[in-house]
Amino acid sequence: MAKISVMGSSVGYWVYEPVEAPADAPTVLAVHGFRGDHHGLLRIADHLPGMRLVMPDLPGFGRSAAFESEPHTVDSYVEFLHGFMAATGLGADTVLLGHSFGSIIASHFVAADPDAVLKLILINPIAAPALEGPKGLLTRLAVIYYQVSARLPERLGLAVLRSPLIVRLMSITMAKTRDPQLRRFIHGQHHSYFSAFANRDALQESFRASVGSNVREVATRLALPVLLVAGEKDEIAVLKDQHLLLSELPHGTLCVIPDVGHLIHYETPEPAAAAIRTFLEEPPA
């Protein structure tokens, strides 16, 4: 792990280098989802051995401190990515990857600065407003959960947010695999990292950002090649919305992975990585 200061936040990040990197090996900057950290994307990284991956923990999560004076909004995270890329020397030949909430941050980053990266990869992209469609009920329940935890005394509110029972229920709801060993791994990952947020305010602000924005808001401004990797059974980023998002992208490609939901990064990393490799082998439009 390396440390760097961006926007007043001490940021932890990891760089995974191929053992024998070809001269044209791509560099992928990977942005994790809400409540997670870089660990969530490691299984996909394992299946991309010929690439250089740079994986920060977003401010407020994992080994990165919360923003000192900025709210944890999409705009702040977009500004963070600009600062992080500048501080680590990542240029316009970088490929940007975002999972779930990370897809919102990554797409809004590209919309604000179209020439900042070479290509964009969105895994389980949040393609529509969170309160629309069949996922709306789940979102409303989540909103109530975060509202209740915000109104409680801080110590009790944190206990509710970090409740192992609630984290397990979230994990069970999202996991689609029937493999008992893989399910145990997924639950273990969520138990270890889903509560590693800096403080209650940062988590509450990030949650509001995650349900208040989506990728389709900026789809027509994403002029670079974009790969969407979607789960057939995703109840958070439903497949119908992925097709609508694809129709609005100037240069979009959609890969649908069967029998998986919102945990492509845990359950089906190999086909996701295969789609990424194919996408990156194609010349930019």
CSV table of C-alpha atoms in Angstrom, one decimal:
chain,number,residue,atom,x,y,z
A,1,MET,CA,0.0,0.0,0.0
A,2,ALA,CA,1.1,3.5,-0.8
A,3,LYS,CA,-0.2,6.7,0.8
A,4,ILE,CA,-0.9,10.1,-0.9
A,5,SER,CA,-2.7,13.3,0.2
A,6,VAL,CA,-5.5,14.4,-2.1
A,7,MET,CA,-7.9,17.2,-1.1
A,8,GLY,CA,-6.8,17.0,2.5
A,9,SER,CA,-7.5,13.3,2.7
A,10,SER,CA,-4.8,10.7,3.3
A,11,VAL,CA,-5.5,8.2,0.6
A,12,GLY,CA,-4.4,4.6,0.6
A,13,TYR,CA,-3.9,3.0,-2.8
A,14,TRP,CA,-2.4,-0.2,-4.3
A,15,VAL,CA,-0.6,-0.7,-7.6
A,16,TYR,CA,-0.6,-4.2,-9.1
A,17,GLU,CA,2.1,-4.5,-11.8
A,18,PRO,CA,2.4,-7.5,-14.3
A,19,VAL,CA,5.6,-9.5,-13.8
A,20,GLU,CA,6.5,-9.1,-17.5
A,21,ALA,CA,4.6,-6.1,-18.7
A,22,PRO,CA,4.5,-5.6,-22.5
A,23,ALA,CA,5.3,-2.1,-23.7
A,24,ASP,CA,1.7,-1.4,-24.5
A,25,ALA,CA,0.2,-2.9,-21.3
A,26,PRO,CA,-2.8,-0.7,-20.3
A,27,THR,CA,-3.0,1.0,-17.0
A,28,VAL,CA,-6.5,0.6,-15.4
A,29,LEU,CA,-7.6,2.9,-12.6
A,30,ALA,CA,-10.3,1.0,-10.7
A,31,VAL,CA,-13.0,2.7,-8.5
A,32,HIS,CA,-14.9,0.5,-6.0
A,33,GLY,CA,-18.5,0.7,-5.0
A,34,PHE,CA,-20.4,2.1,-2.0
A,35,ARG,CA,-19.3,0.9,1.4
A,36,GLY,CA,-16.6,-1.2,-0.1
A,37,ASP,CA,-12.9,-0.6,-0.7
A,38,HIS,CA,-10.3,-1.8,-3.2
A,39,HIS,CA,-10.6,-5.4,-1.9
A,40,GLY,CA,-13.9,-5.8,-3.8
A,41,LEU,CA,-12.1,-5.6,-7.2
A,42,LEU,CA,-9.2,-7.9,-6.4
A,43,ARG,CA,-10.8,-11.0,-7.9
A,44,ILE,CA,-11.2,-9.2,-11.3
A,45,ALA,CA,-7.6,-7.9,-11.0
A,46,ASP,CA,-6.4,-11.5,-10.5
A,47,HIS,CA,-7.8,-12.3,-14.0
A,48,LEU,CA,-6.0,-9.4,-15.7
A,49,PRO,CA,-2.4,-10.4,-15.2
A,50,GLY,CA,-1.1,-8.5,-18.2
A,51,MET,CA,-2.3,-5.1,-17.0
A,52,ARG,CA,-1.2,-2.5,-14.5
A,53,LEU,CA,-4.0,-1.8,-12.0
A,54,VAL,CA,-4.1,1.2,-9.7
A,55,MET,CA,-6.7,0.8,-7.0
A,56,PRO,CA,-7.4,3.5,-4.4
A,57,ASP,CA,-9.8,3.4,-1.5
A,58,LEU,CA,-12.2,6.3,-1.9
A,59,PRO,CA,-12.0,9.0,0.7
A,60,GLY,CA,-14.1,7.9,3.7
A,61,PHE,CA,-13.6,4.2,3.1
A,62,GLY,CA,-11.1,1.5,3.7
A,63,ARG,CA,-7.6,2.9,4.4
A,64,SER,CA,-8.5,6.4,3.2
A,65,ALA,CA,-9.5,9.2,5.5
A,66,ALA,CA,-12.7,11.2,4.9
A,67,PHE,CA,-12.6,14.6,3.2
A,68,GLU,CA,-11.6,17.2,5.7
A,69,SER,CA,-13.7,20.1,4.3
A,70,GLU,CA,-15.6,18.7,1.3
A,71,PRO,CA,-18.9,16.9,1.4
A,72,HIS,CA,-18.8,13.3,0.1
A,73,THR,CA,-20.7,14.0,-3.1
A,74,VAL,CA,-20.3,12.8,-6.7
A,75,ASP,CA,-18.7,16.2,-7.6
A,76,SER,CA,-16.2,15.8,-4.7
A,77,TYR,CA,-15.3,12.3,-5.8
A,78,VAL,CA,-14.9,13.5,-9.4
A,79,GLU,CA,-12.5,16.3,-8.1
A,80,PHE,CA,-10.7,13.6,-6.1
A,81,LEU,CA,-10.1,11.5,-9.2
A,82,HIS,CA,-8.6,14.5,-11.0
A,83,GLY,CA,-6.3,15.1,-8.0
A,84,PHE,CA,-5.4,11.5,-7.6
A,85,MET,CA,-4.5,11.0,-11.3
A,86,ALA,CA,-2.4,14.2,-11.3
A,87,ALA,CA,-0.6,13.1,-8.1
A,88,THR,CA,0.2,9.6,-9.3
A,89,GLY,CA,1.1,10.6,-12.9
A,90,LEU,CA,-1.8,8.8,-14.6
A,91,GLY,CA,-2.3,10.3,-18.0
A,92,ALA,CA,-4.9,10.3,-20.8
A,93,ASP,CA,-3.8,6.7,-21.8
A,94,THR,CA,-5.4,5.4,-18.6
A,95,VAL,CA,-8.4,3.2,-18.7
A,96,LEU,CA,-11.0,4.1,-16.0
A,97,LEU,CA,-13.1,1.3,-14.4
A,98,GLY,CA,-15.9,1.8,-11.9
A,99,HIS,CA,-18.1,-0.7,-10.1
A,100,SER,CA,-21.7,0.3,-8.9
A,101,PHE,CA,-21.3,3.6,-7.1
A,102,GLY,CA,-17.9,3.8,-8.7
A,103,SER,CA,-19.7,3.7,-12.1
A,104,ILE,CA,-21.5,6.9,-11.2
A,105,ILE,CA,-18.2,8.6,-10.2
A,106,ALA,CA,-16.3,7.4,-13.2
A,107,SER,CA,-19.0,8.4,-15.7
A,108,HIS,CA,-19.4,11.9,-14.2
A,109,PHE,CA,-15.6,12.2,-14.2
A,110,VAL,CA,-15.4,11.5,-17.9
A,111,ALA,CA,-18.4,13.7,-18.7
A,112,ALA,CA,-16.6,16.6,-17.0
A,113,ASP,CA,-13.3,15.9,-18.7
A,114,PRO,CA,-13.8,13.9,-21.9
A,115,ASP,CA,-10.1,13.7,-22.8
A,116,ALA,CA,-8.9,12.6,-19.3
A,117,VAL,CA,-8.9,8.8,-20.0
A,118,LEU,CA,-8.7,6.5,-23.0
A,119,LYS,CA,-11.7,4.1,-22.4
A,120,LEU,CA,-14.3,3.6,-19.7
A,121,ILE,CA,-15.4,0.3,-18.1
A,122,LEU,CA,-18.6,0.2,-15.9
A,123,ILE,CA,-19.4,-2.9,-13.9
A,124,ASN,CA,-22.9,-3.3,-12.6
A,125,PRO,CA,-23.5,0.4,-13.6
A,126,ILE,CA,-26.2,2.4,-11.9
A,127,ALA,CA,-28.1,3.2,-15.1
A,128,ALA,CA,-31.3,4.8,-13.8
A,129,PRO,CA,-32.6,6.8,-10.8
A,130,ALA,CA,-32.5,4.6,-7.7
A,131,LEU,CA,-36.2,5.1,-6.8
A,132,GLU,CA,-37.5,4.0,-10.2
A,133,GLY,CA,-38.7,0.5,-11.2
A,134,PRO,CA,-38.6,-2.7,-9.2
A,135,LYS,CA,-35.5,-1.7,-7.3
A,136,GLY,CA,-37.3,1.3,-5.8
A,137,LEU,CA,-38.6,-0.6,-2.8
A,138,LEU,CA,-35.1,-1.8,-1.9
A,139,THR,CA,-33.9,1.8,-2.2
A,140,ARG,CA,-36.7,3.1,0.0
A,141,LEU,CA,-35.9,0.6,2.7
A,142,ALA,CA,-32.2,1.6,2.5
A,143,VAL,CA,-33.2,5.3,2.8
A,144,ILE,CA,-35.2,4.5,5.9
A,145,TYR,CA,-32.3,2.6,7.4
A,146,TYR,CA,-29.8,5.4,6.8
A,147,GLN,CA,-32.3,8.0,8.0
A,148,VAL,CA,-32.9,6.1,11.3
A,149,SER,CA,-29.2,5.6,11.9
A,150,ALA,CA,-28.6,9.3,11.3
A,151,ARG,CA,-31.1,10.4,13.9
A,152,LEU,CA,-29.8,8.1,16.7
A,153,PRO,CA,-27.1,9.1,19.1
A,154,GLU,CA,-23.8,8.7,17.3
A,155,ARG,CA,-22.6,5.6,19.1
A,156,LEU,CA,-25.9,3.8,18.7
A,157,GLY,CA,-26.2,5.0,15.1
A,158,LEU,CA,-22.8,3.6,14.3
A,159,ALA,CA,-23.7,0.3,15.9
A,160,VAL,CA,-26.7,0.1,13.6
A,161,LEU,CA,-24.7,1.0,10.6
A,162,ARG,CA,-22.0,-1.6,11.5
A,163,SER,CA,-24.5,-4.3,12.7
A,164,PRO,CA,-23.1,-7.7,11.5
A,165,LEU,CA,-26.7,-8.9,11.2
A,166,ILE,CA,-27.7,-6.2,8.8
A,167,VAL,CA,-24.5,-6.5,6.8
A,168,ARG,CA,-25.2,-10.2,6.5
A,169,LEU,CA,-28.7,-9.6,5.3
A,170,MET,CA,-27.4,-7.2,2.7
A,171,SER,CA,-24.9,-9.8,1.6
A,172,ILE,CA,-27.5,-12.6,1.4
A,173,THR,CA,-29.8,-10.4,-0.6
A,174,MET,CA,-27.2,-9.5,-3.2
A,175,ALA,CA,-25.5,-12.9,-3.6
A,176,LYS,CA,-27.0,-15.1,-6.4
A,177,THR,CA,-24.5,-18.0,-6.4
A,178,ARG,CA,-25.5,-21.4,-5.0
A,179,ASP,CA,-21.9,-22.4,-4.4
A,180,PRO,CA,-21.7,-22.6,-0.6
A,181,GLN,CA,-18.0,-21.9,-0.5
A,182,LEU,CA,-18.3,-18.9,-2.7
A,183,ARG,CA,-21.2,-17.6,-0.6
A,184,ARG,CA,-19.1,-18.0,2.6
A,185,PHE,CA,-16.3,-16.0,0.8
A,186,ILE,CA,-18.8,-13.2,-0.2
A,187,HIS,CA,-20.2,-13.0,3.3
A,188,GLY,CA,-16.7,-12.9,4.8
A,189,GLN,CA,-15.7,-10.1,2.4
A,190,HIS,CA,-18.7,-8.0,3.4
A,191,HIS,CA,-18.1,-8.7,7.1
A,192,SER,CA,-14.5,-7.6,6.8
A,193,TYR,CA,-14.8,-4.5,4.7
A,194,PHE,CA,-18.4,-3.3,4.5
A,195,SER,CA,-18.1,-1.5,7.8
A,196,ALA,CA,-14.7,0.0,7.2
A,197,PHE,CA,-16.0,3.5,6.7
A,198,ALA,CA,-14.4,6.6,8.3
A,199,ASN,CA,-17.3,8.0,10.2
A,200,ARG,CA,-21.1,8.3,10.1
A,201,ASP,CA,-21.3,11.6,8.3
A,202,ALA,CA,-19.1,10.4,5.4
A,203,LEU,CA,-21.2,7.3,5.0
A,204,GLN,CA,-24.5,9.2,5.1
A,205,GLU,CA,-23.2,11.7,2.5
A,206,SER,CA,-21.9,9.0,0.2
A,207,PHE,CA,-25.2,7.1,0.5
A,208,ARG,CA,-27.1,10.1,-0.6
A,209,ALA,CA,-24.7,10.6,-3.5
A,210,SER,CA,-25.1,6.9,-4.5
A,211,VAL,CA,-28.9,7.1,-4.7
A,212,GLY,CA,-29.1,10.7,-6.0
A,213,SER,CA,-27.2,10.2,-9.3
A,214,ASN,CA,-26.8,7.7,-12.1
A,215,VAL,CA,-24.8,7.1,-15.2
A,216,ARG,CA,-27.6,7.8,-17.7
A,217,GLU,CA,-27.6,11.4,-16.6
A,218,VAL,CA,-24.4,11.9,-18.5
A,219,ALA,CA,-24.6,9.1,-21.1
A,220,THR,CA,-24.7,11.3,-24.2
A,221,ARG,CA,-21.6,13.1,-23.1
A,222,LEU,CA,-19.5,9.9,-22.9
A,223,ALA,CA,-18.0,10.1,-26.3
A,224,LEU,CA,-15.2,7.6,-25.7
A,225,PRO,CA,-15.6,3.8,-26.0
A,226,VAL,CA,-17.6,2.5,-23.0
A,227,LEU,CA,-18.0,-1.1,-21.9
A,228,LEU,CA,-21.0,-2.0,-19.7
A,229,VAL,CA,-20.7,-5.3,-17.8
A,230,ALA,CA,-24.1,-6.2,-16.4
A,231,GLY,CA,-25.6,-9.0,-14.3
A,232,GLU,CA,-28.6,-10.8,-15.7
A,233,LYS,CA,-30.2,-11.0,-12.3
A,234,ASP,CA,-29.1,-7.7,-10.9
A,235,GLU,CA,-31.9,-6.2,-8.7
A,236,ILE,CA,-30.0,-2.9,-8.1
A,237,ALA,CA,-28.8,-2.1,-11.6
A,238,VAL,CA,-31.5,-4.0,-13.5
A,239,LEU,CA,-30.9,-5.3,-17.0
A,240,LYS,CA,-33.6,-3.3,-18.7
A,241,ASP,CA,-31.9,-0.1,-17.6
A,242,GLN,CA,-28.6,-1.3,-19.0
A,243,HIS,CA,-30.1,-1.6,-22.5
A,244,LEU,CA,-31.6,1.9,-22.1
A,245,LEU,CA,-28.2,3.2,-21.1
A,246,LEU,CA,-26.5,1.4,-24.0
A,247,SER,CA,-28.9,3.1,-26.5
A,248,GLU,CA,-27.8,6.5,-25.3
A,249,LEU,CA,-24.0,5.9,-25.4
A,250,PRO,CA,-22.3,7.1,-28.6
A,251,HIS,CA,-19.8,4.2,-28.5
A,252,GLY,CA,-21.1,1.6,-26.1
A,253,THR,CA,-20.8,-2.2,-25.7
A,254,LEU,CA,-22.8,-4.3,-23.4
A,255,CYS,CA,-21.7,-7.6,-21.9
A,256,VAL,CA,-24.4,-9.4,-20.0
A,257,ILE,CA,-23.2,-12.2,-17.6
A,258,PRO,CA,-25.9,-14.8,-16.9
A,259,ASP,CA,-27.0,-16.0,-13.4
A,260,VAL,CA,-25.3,-13.2,-11.5
A,261,GLY,CA,-26.6,-10.1,-9.8
A,262,HIS,CA,-24.9,-7.0,-8.4
A,263,LEU,CA,-21.8,-9.0,-7.3
A,264,ILE,CA,-20.1,-9.6,-10.6
A,265,HIS,CA,-16.8,-8.7,-9.0
A,266,TYR,CA,-17.1,-11.6,-6.5
A,267,GLU,CA,-19.2,-14.2,-8.3
A,268,THR,CA,-18.1,-14.0,-12.0
A,269,PRO,CA,-14.7,-12.2,-12.2
A,270,GLU,CA,-13.4,-14.4,-14.9
A,271,PRO,CA,-16.0,-13.7,-17.6
A,272,ALA,CA,-15.9,-10.0,-16.6
A,273,ALA,CA,-12.2,-9.9,-17.0
A,274,ALA,CA,-12.5,-11.7,-20.4
A,275,ALA,CA,-14.9,-9.0,-21.6
A,276,ILE,CA,-12.5,-6.3,-20.4
A,277,ARG,CA,-9.6,-7.9,-22.2
A,278,THR,CA,-11.6,-8.1,-25.5
A,279,PHE,CA,-12.7,-4.5,-25.1
A,280,LEU,CA,-9.2,-3.2,-24.4
A,281,GLU,CA,-7.8,-5.0,-27.4
A,282,GLU,CA,-10.1,-3.0,-29.7
A,283,PRO,CA,-8.6,0.2,-31.1
A,284,PRO,CA,-10.3,3.4,-29.7
A,285,ALA,CA,-13.0,4.8,-31.9
